[in-house]
Amino acid sequence: MVLLEFSMYPLDRGESLSSYVAPSLDIIDKSGLDYQCHAMGTTIEGEYDQVMDVVRRCFQRMAEDCNRIECIIKLDYRRGQSGRLRAKVAGVEAKLGRPVKK
């Protein structure tokens, strides 16, 4: 299982990009994989091929409307571990003794 965090956005569409990013969230949501969207990107949990396929589909969709796209990807692999999308945050909260702002 991997956690894949990525941020993908067009470089040729001005300052407000949410209308170009929204279709990616639709693809991610419909993938059935567990994910968390945040202000600067999205983290997806799944098997390597599953998460890479989601990124590929997001890229292909954005390329329909945009001529220049930037994508930043971070990948965290841990053999035999799942449920880490929330467990990693829960571990930090347990050590703090309080919830973190979400």
CSV table of C-alpha atoms in Angstrom, one decimal:
chain,number,residue,atom,x,y,z
A,1,MET,CA,0.0,0.0,0.0
A,2,VAL,CA,1.1,3.5,-0.7
A,3,LEU,CA,0.1,7.0,0.3
A,4,LEU,CA,0.5,9.3,-2.7
A,5,GLU,CA,0.2,13.0,-2.3
A,6,PHE,CA,0.0,15.1,-5.4
A,7,SER,CA,-0.8,18.6,-6.6
A,8,MET,CA,-1.6,19.1,-10.2
A,9,TYR,CA,-2.5,22.5,-11.8
A,10,PRO,CA,-2.3,24.3,-15.1
A,11,LEU,CA,0.3,27.0,-15.6
A,12,ASP,CA,-1.5,28.7,-18.5
A,13,ARG,CA,-4.9,29.5,-17.0
A,14,GLY,CA,-4.3,32.5,-14.7
A,15,GLU,CA,-4.7,32.8,-11.0
A,16,SER,CA,-8.1,31.1,-10.2
A,17,LEU,CA,-7.6,27.4,-11.0
A,18,SER,CA,-10.4,25.6,-9.0
A,19,SER,CA,-12.5,25.0,-12.2
A,20,TYR,CA,-9.5,23.1,-13.7
A,21,VAL,CA,-8.8,21.2,-10.4
A,22,ALA,CA,-12.4,20.2,-9.6
A,23,PRO,CA,-12.6,17.5,-12.4
A,24,SER,CA,-9.6,15.8,-10.8
A,25,LEU,CA,-11.4,15.6,-7.4
A,26,ASP,CA,-14.3,14.0,-9.2
A,27,ILE,CA,-12.0,11.4,-10.7
A,28,ILE,CA,-10.4,10.8,-7.3
A,29,ASP,CA,-13.7,10.5,-5.6
A,30,LYS,CA,-15.1,8.1,-8.2
A,31,SER,CA,-12.0,5.9,-7.9
A,32,GLY,CA,-13.3,4.5,-4.6
A,33,LEU,CA,-9.9,4.9,-3.0
A,34,ASP,CA,-9.6,6.6,0.4
A,35,TYR,CA,-8.3,10.2,0.0
A,36,GLN,CA,-8.0,13.5,1.8
A,37,CYS,CA,-8.1,16.8,-0.1
A,38,HIS,CA,-6.4,19.8,1.5
A,39,ALA,CA,-5.6,23.3,0.4
A,40,MET,CA,-2.4,22.5,-1.5
A,41,GLY,CA,-3.1,19.0,-2.9
A,42,THR,CA,-4.7,15.6,-2.3
A,43,THR,CA,-3.4,12.4,-0.6
A,44,ILE,CA,-4.7,9.1,-1.9
A,45,GLU,CA,-4.2,5.6,-0.3
A,46,GLY,CA,-4.2,2.4,-2.4
A,47,GLU,CA,-2.0,0.0,-4.3
A,48,TYR,CA,0.7,1.5,-6.4
A,49,ASP,CA,-1.0,0.8,-9.7
A,50,GLN,CA,-4.3,2.2,-8.5
A,51,VAL,CA,-3.0,5.5,-7.3
A,52,MET,CA,-0.8,6.0,-10.3
A,53,ASP,CA,-3.8,5.3,-12.6
A,54,VAL,CA,-5.8,8.0,-10.8
A,55,VAL,CA,-3.0,10.5,-11.3
A,56,ARG,CA,-2.8,9.5,-15.0
A,57,ARG,CA,-6.5,10.0,-15.4
A,58,CYS,CA,-6.4,13.4,-13.7
A,59,PHE,CA,-3.5,14.4,-16.0
A,60,GLN,CA,-5.4,13.3,-19.1
A,61,ARG,CA,-8.5,15.2,-18.1
A,62,MET,CA,-6.6,18.4,-17.3
A,63,ALA,CA,-4.7,18.1,-20.6
A,64,GLU,CA,-8.0,18.4,-22.4
A,65,ASP,CA,-8.3,22.0,-21.3
A,66,CYS,CA,-4.7,23.1,-20.6
A,67,ASN,CA,-1.5,23.3,-22.6
A,68,ARG,CA,0.9,23.5,-19.6
A,69,ILE,CA,0.5,21.4,-16.4
A,70,GLU,CA,2.7,21.1,-13.4
A,71,CYS,CA,2.4,18.0,-11.1
A,72,ILE,CA,4.2,17.4,-7.9
A,73,ILE,CA,4.1,13.8,-6.4
A,74,LYS,CA,5.2,12.4,-3.1
A,75,LEU,CA,4.9,8.7,-2.5
A,76,ASP,CA,5.2,6.7,0.8
A,77,TYR,CA,5.3,3.0,0.5
A,78,ARG,CA,5.1,0.6,3.4
A,79,ARG,CA,4.7,-3.1,2.9
A,80,GLY,CA,1.6,-4.7,4.4
A,81,GLN,CA,0.3,-1.5,5.9
A,82,SER,CA,-3.1,0.1,5.1
A,83,GLY,CA,-5.3,2.7,6.8
A,84,ARG,CA,-2.3,5.0,7.2
A,85,LEU,CA,-4.1,8.0,5.7
A,86,ARG,CA,-5.7,8.6,9.0
A,87,ALA,CA,-3.5,6.6,11.3
A,88,LYS,CA,-0.5,8.8,10.7
A,89,VAL,CA,-2.4,11.9,11.9
A,90,ALA,CA,-3.9,9.9,14.8
A,91,GLY,CA,-0.4,8.9,15.9
A,92,VAL,CA,0.7,12.5,16.1
A,93,GLU,CA,-2.4,13.5,17.9
A,94,ALA,CA,-1.9,10.7,20.5
A,95,LYS,CA,1.6,12.0,21.2
A,96,LEU,CA,0.3,15.6,21.5
A,97,GLY,CA,-2.6,14.6,23.7
A,98,ARG,CA,-5.0,16.6,21.5
A,99,PRO,CA,-6.4,16.8,18.0
A,100,VAL,CA,-4.6,18.8,15.4
A,101,LYS,CA,-6.4,21.4,13.3
A,102,LYS,CA,-7.9,19.8,10.1
